[in-house]
PDB file of C-alpha atoms in Angstrom:
ATOM      1  CA  MET V   1     -70.041 110.861  89.974  1.00  0.00           C
ATOM      2  CA  THR V   2     -68.054 107.782  89.337  1.00  0.00           C
ATOM      3  CA  PRO V   3     -69.754 105.707  86.457  1.00  0.00           C
ATOM      4  CA  GLN V   4     -70.747 102.145  87.001  1.00  0.00           C
ATOM      5  CA  VAL V   5     -69.036  99.480  84.746  1.00  0.00           C
ATOM      6  CA  LEU V   6     -70.903  97.246  82.377  1.00  0.00           C
ATOM      7  CA  VAL V   7     -69.218  94.196  80.778  1.00  0.00           C
ATOM      8  CA  ILE V   8     -71.083  92.898  77.800  1.00  0.00           C
ATOM      9  CA  ALA V   9     -70.181  89.229  77.205  1.00  0.00           C
ATOM     10  CA  LYS V  10     -71.190  85.819  75.687  1.00  0.00           C
ATOM     11  CA  GLU V  11     -71.250  82.581  77.654  1.00  0.00           C
ATOM     12  CA  PRO V  12     -68.034  80.844  76.305  1.00  0.00           C
ATOM     13  CA  ILE V  13     -69.686  77.914  74.440  1.00  0.00           C
ATOM     14  CA  ALA V  14     -67.612  75.944  71.888  1.00  0.00           C
ATOM     15  CA  GLY V  15     -68.683  76.912  68.497  1.00  0.00           C
ATOM     16  CA  ARG V  16     -70.496  80.070  69.503  1.00  0.00           C
ATOM     17  CA  VAL V  17     -67.595  82.301  70.727  1.00  0.00           C
ATOM     18  CA  LYS V  18     -64.435  83.382  68.994  1.00  0.00           C
ATOM     19  CA  THR V  19     -65.126  81.364  65.917  1.00  0.00           C
ATOM     20  CA  ARG V  20     -62.385  83.392  63.875  1.00  0.00           C
ATOM     21  CA  LEU V  21     -59.795  81.721  66.037  1.00  0.00           C
ATOM     22  CA  SER V  22     -60.619  78.387  64.217  1.00  0.00           C
ATOM     23  CA  PRO V  23     -58.315  77.484  62.719  1.00  0.00           C
ATOM     24  CA  PRO V  24     -55.717  77.030  63.998  1.00  0.00           C
ATOM     25  CA  CYS V  25     -57.605  76.630  67.206  1.00  0.00           C
ATOM     26  CA  THR V  26     -60.222  74.002  67.706  1.00  0.00           C
ATOM     27  CA  ARG V  27     -63.632  75.159  68.648  1.00  0.00           C
ATOM     28  CA  GLU V  28     -63.109  73.952  72.269  1.00  0.00           C
ATOM     29  CA  GLU V  29     -59.688  75.800  72.459  1.00  0.00           C
ATOM     30  CA  ALA V  30     -61.353  79.008  71.094  1.00  0.00           C
ATOM     31  CA  ALA V  31     -63.961  78.728  73.832  1.00  0.00           C
ATOM     32  CA  ASP V  32     -61.188  78.284  76.416  1.00  0.00           C
ATOM     33  CA  LEU V  33     -59.472  81.402  75.322  1.00  0.00           C
ATOM     34  CA  ALA V  34     -62.830  83.262  75.480  1.00  0.00           C
ATOM     35  CA  ALA V  35     -63.306  81.921  78.976  1.00  0.00           C
ATOM     36  CA  ALA V  36     -59.683  83.190  80.084  1.00  0.00           C
ATOM     37  CA  ALA V  37     -60.598  86.595  78.452  1.00  0.00           C
ATOM     38  CA  PHE V  38     -63.812  86.740  80.258  1.00  0.00           C
ATOM     39  CA  ALA V  39     -62.264  85.858  83.736  1.00  0.00           C
ATOM     40  CA  ASP V  40     -59.355  88.505  83.247  1.00  0.00           C
ATOM     41  CA  THR V  41     -61.714  91.158  82.353  1.00  0.00           C
ATOM     42  CA  LEU V  42     -64.047  90.578  85.326  1.00  0.00           C
ATOM     43  CA  ASN V  43     -60.985  90.449  87.599  1.00  0.00           C
ATOM     44  CA  THR V  44     -59.592  93.684  86.291  1.00  0.00           C
ATOM     45  CA  VAL V  45     -63.009  95.435  86.790  1.00  0.00           C
ATOM     46  CA  ARG V  46     -63.170  94.023  90.380  1.00  0.00           C
ATOM     47  CA  ARG V  47     -59.763  95.878  91.142  1.00  0.00           C
ATOM     48  CA  VAL V  48     -61.329  99.348  90.620  1.00  0.00           C
ATOM     49  CA  GLU V  49     -63.557 101.098  93.021  1.00  0.00           C
ATOM     50  CA  VAL V  50     -66.964 101.651  91.244  1.00  0.00           C
ATOM     51  CA  PRO V  51     -70.612 102.208  92.504  1.00  0.00           C
ATOM     52  CA  ARG V  52     -71.881  99.040  90.454  1.00  0.00           C
ATOM     53  CA  ARG V  53     -70.559  96.230  88.375  1.00  0.00           C
ATOM     54  CA  VAL V  54     -72.925  94.844  85.778  1.00  0.00           C
ATOM     55  CA  LEU V  55     -72.472  91.666  83.662  1.00  0.00           C
ATOM     56  CA  VAL V  56     -74.704  92.082  80.486  1.00  0.00           C
ATOM     57  CA  LEU V  57     -74.689  88.440  79.503  1.00  0.00           C
ATOM     58  CA  GLU V  58     -75.874  86.244  76.552  1.00  0.00           C
ATOM     59  CA  GLY V  59     -76.353  82.886  78.002  1.00  0.00           C
ATOM     60  CA  ARG V  60     -75.753  81.541  81.578  1.00  0.00           C
ATOM     61  CA  PRO V  61     -73.193  82.778  84.019  1.00  0.00           C
ATOM     62  CA  HIS V  62     -69.837  81.239  83.558  1.00  0.00           C
ATOM     63  CA  GLY V  63     -67.251  80.800  86.208  1.00  0.00           C
ATOM     64  CA  ASP V  64     -66.704  83.342  89.108  1.00  0.00           C
ATOM     65  CA  CYS V  65     -69.175  86.394  88.650  1.00  0.00           C
ATOM     66  CA  GLU V  66     -68.892  87.450  92.277  1.00  0.00           C
ATOM     67  CA  GLY V  67     -69.385  91.328  92.742  1.00  0.00           C
ATOM     68  CA  PHE V  68     -71.465  91.706  89.559  1.00  0.00           C
ATOM     69  CA  ASP V  69     -75.052  92.076  88.884  1.00  0.00           C
ATOM     70  CA  VAL V  70     -76.007  89.673  86.098  1.00  0.00           C
ATOM     71  CA  VAL V  71     -78.569  90.905  83.600  1.00  0.00           C
ATOM     72  CA  ALA V  72     -79.641  89.273  80.229  1.00  0.00           C
ATOM     73  CA  GLN V  73     -78.769  90.906  76.861  1.00  0.00           C
ATOM     74  CA  ARG V  74     -81.958  92.256  75.216  1.00  0.00           C
ATOM     75  CA  GLY V  75     -82.451  93.209  71.574  1.00  0.00           C
ATOM     76  CA  ASP V  76     -81.845  92.195  67.956  1.00  0.00           C
ATOM     77  CA  GLY V  77     -78.193  92.813  66.975  1.00  0.00           C
ATOM     78  CA  LEU V  78     -75.374  94.369  68.926  1.00  0.00           C
ATOM     79  CA  ALA V  79     -76.406  97.931  68.542  1.00  0.00           C
ATOM     80  CA  GLU V  80     -79.772  97.365  70.080  1.00  0.00           C
ATOM     81  CA  ARG V  81     -78.243  95.417  72.869  1.00  0.00           C
ATOM     82  CA  LEU V  82     -75.783  98.195  73.580  1.00  0.00           C
ATOM     83  CA  ALA V  83     -78.551 100.750  73.773  1.00  0.00           C
ATOM     84  CA  ASN V  84     -80.641  98.404  76.049  1.00  0.00           C
ATOM     85  CA  ALA V  85     -77.660  97.676  78.392  1.00  0.00           C
ATOM     86  CA  PHE V  86     -77.331 101.430  78.942  1.00  0.00           C
ATOM     87  CA  GLY V  87     -81.055 101.878  79.336  1.00  0.00           C
ATOM     88  CA  ASP V  88     -81.425  99.028  81.727  1.00  0.00           C
ATOM     89  CA  ALA V  89     -78.467  99.929  83.884  1.00  0.00           C
ATOM     90  CA  GLY V  90     -78.901 103.616  83.928  1.00  0.00           C
ATOM     91  CA  THR V  91     -76.237 106.245  83.511  1.00  0.00           C
ATOM     92  CA  PRO V  92     -73.560 107.261  83.912  1.00  0.00           C
ATOM     93  CA  ALA V  93     -71.997 104.087  82.745  1.00  0.00           C
ATOM     94  CA  PHE V  94     -68.834 102.648  80.911  1.00  0.00           C
ATOM     95  CA  LEU V  95     -69.197  99.579  78.909  1.00  0.00           C
ATOM     96  CA  ILE V  96     -66.522  97.200  77.781  1.00  0.00           C
ATOM     97  CA  GLY V  97     -66.539  93.737  76.231  1.00  0.00           C
ATOM     98  CA  MET V  98     -64.368  90.786  76.897  1.00  0.00           C
ATOM     99  CA  ASP V  99     -62.166  91.089  73.702  1.00  0.00           C
ATOM    100  CA  CYS V 100     -59.429  93.208  75.383  1.00  0.00           C
ATOM    101  CA  PRO V 101     -58.092  91.316  78.401  1.00  0.00           C
ATOM    102  CA  GLN V 102     -55.101  93.358  78.278  1.00  0.00           C
ATOM    103  CA  MET V 103     -57.041  96.310  79.598  1.00  0.00           C
ATOM    104  CA  SER V 104     -55.471  97.190  83.038  1.00  0.00           C
ATOM    105  CA  ALA V 105     -57.092  98.507  86.248  1.00  0.00           C
ATOM    106  CA  ASP V 106     -55.152 101.738  85.738  1.00  0.00           C
ATOM    107  CA  LEU V 107     -56.416 102.232  82.240  1.00  0.00           C
ATOM    108  CA  LEU V 108     -60.064 101.500  83.368  1.00  0.00           C
ATOM    109  CA  ALA V 109     -59.740 103.844  86.332  1.00  0.00           C
ATOM    110  CA  ALA V 110     -58.364 106.602  84.174  1.00  0.00           C
ATOM    111  CA  SER V 111     -61.016 106.071  81.423  1.00  0.00           C
ATOM    112  CA  LEU V 112     -63.719 106.347  84.254  1.00  0.00           C
ATOM    113  CA  ASN V 113     -62.094 109.572  85.635  1.00  0.00           C
ATOM    114  CA  THR V 114     -62.214 110.978  82.089  1.00  0.00           C
ATOM    115  CA  LEU V 115     -65.997 110.226  81.715  1.00  0.00           C
ATOM    116  CA  ALA V 116     -66.589 111.800  85.105  1.00  0.00           C
ATOM    117  CA  LEU V 117     -65.067 115.196  83.933  1.00  0.00           C
ATOM    118  CA  PRO V 118     -67.747 117.859  83.599  1.00  0.00           C
ATOM    119  CA  GLU V 119     -66.391 118.731  80.167  1.00  0.00           C
ATOM    120  CA  TYR V 120     -67.247 115.348  78.635  1.00  0.00           C
ATOM    121  CA  ASP V 121     -70.574 113.599  77.925  1.00  0.00           C
ATOM    122  CA  ALA V 122     -69.139 110.423  76.516  1.00  0.00           C
ATOM    123  CA  VAL V 123     -65.837 108.490  75.909  1.00  0.00           C
ATOM    124  CA  LEU V 124     -64.884 106.049  73.230  1.00  0.00           C
ATOM    125  CA  GLY V 125     -62.015 103.660  72.963  1.00  0.00           C
ATOM    126  CA  PRO V 126     -60.948 102.737  69.476  1.00  0.00           C
ATOM    127  CA  THR V 127     -59.332  99.369  68.383  1.00  0.00           C
ATOM    128  CA  LEU V 128     -56.745  98.675  65.781  1.00  0.00           C
ATOM    129  CA  ASP V 129     -59.375  96.938  63.511  1.00  0.00           C
ATOM    130  CA  GLY V 130     -61.756  99.900  63.264  1.00  0.00           C
ATOM    131  CA  GLY V 131     -64.053  98.991  66.057  1.00  0.00           C
ATOM    132  CA  TYR V 132     -64.016 100.112  69.774  1.00  0.00           C
ATOM    133  CA  TRP V 133     -63.296  98.450  73.013  1.00  0.00           C
ATOM    134  CA  ALA V 134     -65.150 100.930  75.269  1.00  0.00           C
ATOM    135  CA  VAL V 135     -67.884 103.377  75.227  1.00  0.00           C
ATOM    136  CA  GLY V 136     -69.064 105.477  78.292  1.00  0.00           C
ATOM    137  CA  LEU V 137     -72.066 107.715  78.465  1.00  0.00           C
ATOM    138  CA  LYS V 138     -73.525 110.140  80.859  1.00  0.00           C
ATOM    139  CA  VAL V 139     -76.878 110.037  79.457  1.00  0.00           C
ATOM    140  CA  ALA V 140     -78.488 106.928  77.826  1.00  0.00           C
ATOM    141  CA  GLY V 141     -80.374 107.346  74.483  1.00  0.00           C
ATOM    142  CA  ARG V 142     -81.440 104.821  71.758  1.00  0.00           C
ATOM    143  CA  ASP V 143     -80.173 107.270  69.098  1.00  0.00           C
ATOM    144  CA  ASN V 144     -76.604 106.681  70.409  1.00  0.00           C
ATOM    145  CA  PHE V 145     -76.395 103.311  68.646  1.00  0.00           C
ATOM    146  CA  ALA V 146     -79.348 103.108  66.132  1.00  0.00           C
ATOM    147  CA  GLY V 147     -78.067 101.968  62.777  1.00  0.00           C
ATOM    148  CA  ILE V 148     -74.411 101.886  63.690  1.00  0.00           C
ATOM    149  CA  PRO V 149     -72.731  99.107  61.686  1.00  0.00           C
ATOM    150  CA  MET V 150     -71.176  96.631  64.174  1.00  0.00           C
ATOM    151  CA  SER V 151     -68.196  94.305  63.496  1.00  0.00           C
ATOM    152  CA  SER V 152     -67.084  96.636  60.542  1.00  0.00           C
ATOM    153  CA  PRO V 153     -63.998  98.658  59.770  1.00  0.00           C
ATOM    154  CA  ARG V 154     -65.983 101.766  60.035  1.00  0.00           C
ATOM    155  CA  THR V 155     -67.712 100.873  63.423  1.00  0.00           C
ATOM    156  CA  PHE V 156     -65.692 103.367  65.495  1.00  0.00           C
ATOM    157  CA  ALA V 157     -65.746 106.084  62.940  1.00  0.00           C
ATOM    158  CA  ALA V 158     -69.561 105.745  62.600  1.00  0.00           C
ATOM    159  CA  GLN V 159     -70.067 105.655  66.403  1.00  0.00           C
ATOM    160  CA  PHE V 160     -67.818 108.579  66.892  1.00  0.00           C
ATOM    161  CA  GLU V 161     -69.641 110.649  64.287  1.00  0.00           C
ATOM    162  CA  ARG V 162     -73.062 109.699  65.706  1.00  0.00           C
ATOM    163  CA  LEU V 163     -71.991 110.927  69.303  1.00  0.00           C
ATOM    164  CA  LEU V 164     -70.769 114.144  67.865  1.00  0.00           C
ATOM    165  CA  SER V 165     -73.942 114.559  65.608  1.00  0.00           C
ATOM    166  CA  LEU V 166     -75.980 114.290  68.813  1.00  0.00           C
ATOM    167  CA  GLY V 167     -74.180 117.132  70.408  1.00  0.00           C
ATOM    168  CA  LEU V 168     -72.145 115.136  72.753  1.00  0.00           C
ATOM    169  CA  ARG V 169     -68.497 116.109  73.861  1.00  0.00           C
ATOM    170  CA  VAL V 170     -66.487 113.020  73.387  1.00  0.00           C
ATOM    171  CA  ALA V 171     -63.004 112.248  74.687  1.00  0.00           C
ATOM    172  CA  LEU V 172     -61.074 109.470  72.971  1.00  0.00           C
ATOM    173  CA  LEU V 173     -59.309 106.779  75.039  1.00  0.00           C
ATOM    174  CA  PRO V 174     -56.189 104.871  74.123  1.00  0.00           C
ATOM    175  CA  VAL V 175     -56.165 102.464  71.259  1.00  0.00           C
ATOM    176  CA  LEU V 176     -56.160  98.742  72.050  1.00  0.00           C
ATOM    177  CA  ARG V 177     -55.993  95.558  70.008  1.00  0.00           C
ATOM    178  CA  ASP V 178     -58.991  93.332  70.361  1.00  0.00           C
ATOM    179  CA  VAL V 179     -58.857  89.508  69.976  1.00  0.00           C
ATOM    180  CA  ASP V 180     -60.407  88.425  66.772  1.00  0.00           C
ATOM    181  CA  ASN V 181     -57.949  85.966  65.388  1.00  0.00           C
ATOM    182  CA  TYR V 182     -55.025  83.857  66.385  1.00  0.00           C
ATOM    183  CA  ALA V 183     -52.418  86.532  65.540  1.00  0.00           C
ATOM    184  CA  ASP V 184     -54.395  88.869  67.697  1.00  0.00           C
ATOM    185  CA  ALA V 185     -54.570  86.336  70.506  1.00  0.00           C
ATOM    186  CA  ARG V 186     -50.628  85.978  70.481  1.00  0.00           C
ATOM    187  CA  ALA V 187     -50.089  89.673  70.323  1.00  0.00           C
ATOM    188  CA  VAL V 188     -52.328  90.342  73.305  1.00  0.00           C
ATOM    189  CA  ALA V 189     -51.131  87.405  75.278  1.00  0.00           C
ATOM    190  CA  SER V 190     -47.453  88.725  74.945  1.00  0.00           C
ATOM    191  CA  GLN V 191     -48.600  91.804  76.790  1.00  0.00           C
ATOM    192  CA  ILE V 192     -50.098  89.931  79.657  1.00  0.00           C
ATOM    193  CA  PRO V 193     -48.296  86.570  79.872  1.00  0.00           C
ATOM    194  CA  THR V 194     -49.072  85.843  83.494  1.00  0.00           C
ATOM    195  CA  SER V 195     -52.734  86.421  83.020  1.00  0.00           C
ATOM    196  CA  LYS V 196     -55.217  83.680  82.557  1.00  0.00           C
ATOM    197  CA  PHE V 197     -55.406  84.584  78.856  1.00  0.00           C
ATOM    198  CA  GLY V 198     -51.620  84.743  78.585  1.00  0.00           C
ATOM    199  CA  ILE V 199     -51.143  81.297  80.171  1.00  0.00           C
ATOM    200  CA  GLU V 200     -53.993  79.694  78.019  1.00  0.00           C
ATOM    201  CA  VAL V 201     -52.389  81.004  74.757  1.00  0.00           C
ATOM    202  CA  ALA V 202     -48.939  79.772  75.896  1.00  0.00           C
ATOM    203  CA  ARG V 203     -50.518  76.321  76.581  1.00  0.00           C
ATOM    204  CA  LEU V 204     -51.815  76.039  72.955  1.00  0.00           C
TER     205      LEU V 204
END
């Protein structure tokens, strides 16, 4: 069974998103970059055939959310919100954020195919900074995320160890670079210069 895709995101409001881009960006410029990454991510997900697309959102819908069921994030802290996102949507499901707009439709499709294989229960995509850009699960469970330190250099390692400790068979996905600071933004934009994100970085 092809997993559904969940995109967990924040409404791109100046001063509340991508704060580590400032400086050199202004708060408004950082929000514009977040909005561009948001749009690129949703557009990529639309290009892949899946049974359901869900936007797990903090704030109000922004821009074009056509094709997505929009649900509110629930819980205190990211770990609890991830657990609730899977619990609310049901599984199997594949969850990504809006921090890696360079994720291609081909990579997304391949990742979904990997999760659908009978020999795996979960997939996890690491990022260069020690976090992860994607997590896919065939069965939801609160223990999957409870106590995982988020926004830490050990986030990926702790998450991987947790899934293994629960007896899950985990496939690792390719490493991506997420956008935390302006150096990240420039590096990612260079990979996707004609995207909304790439054009927005070039404009700055």
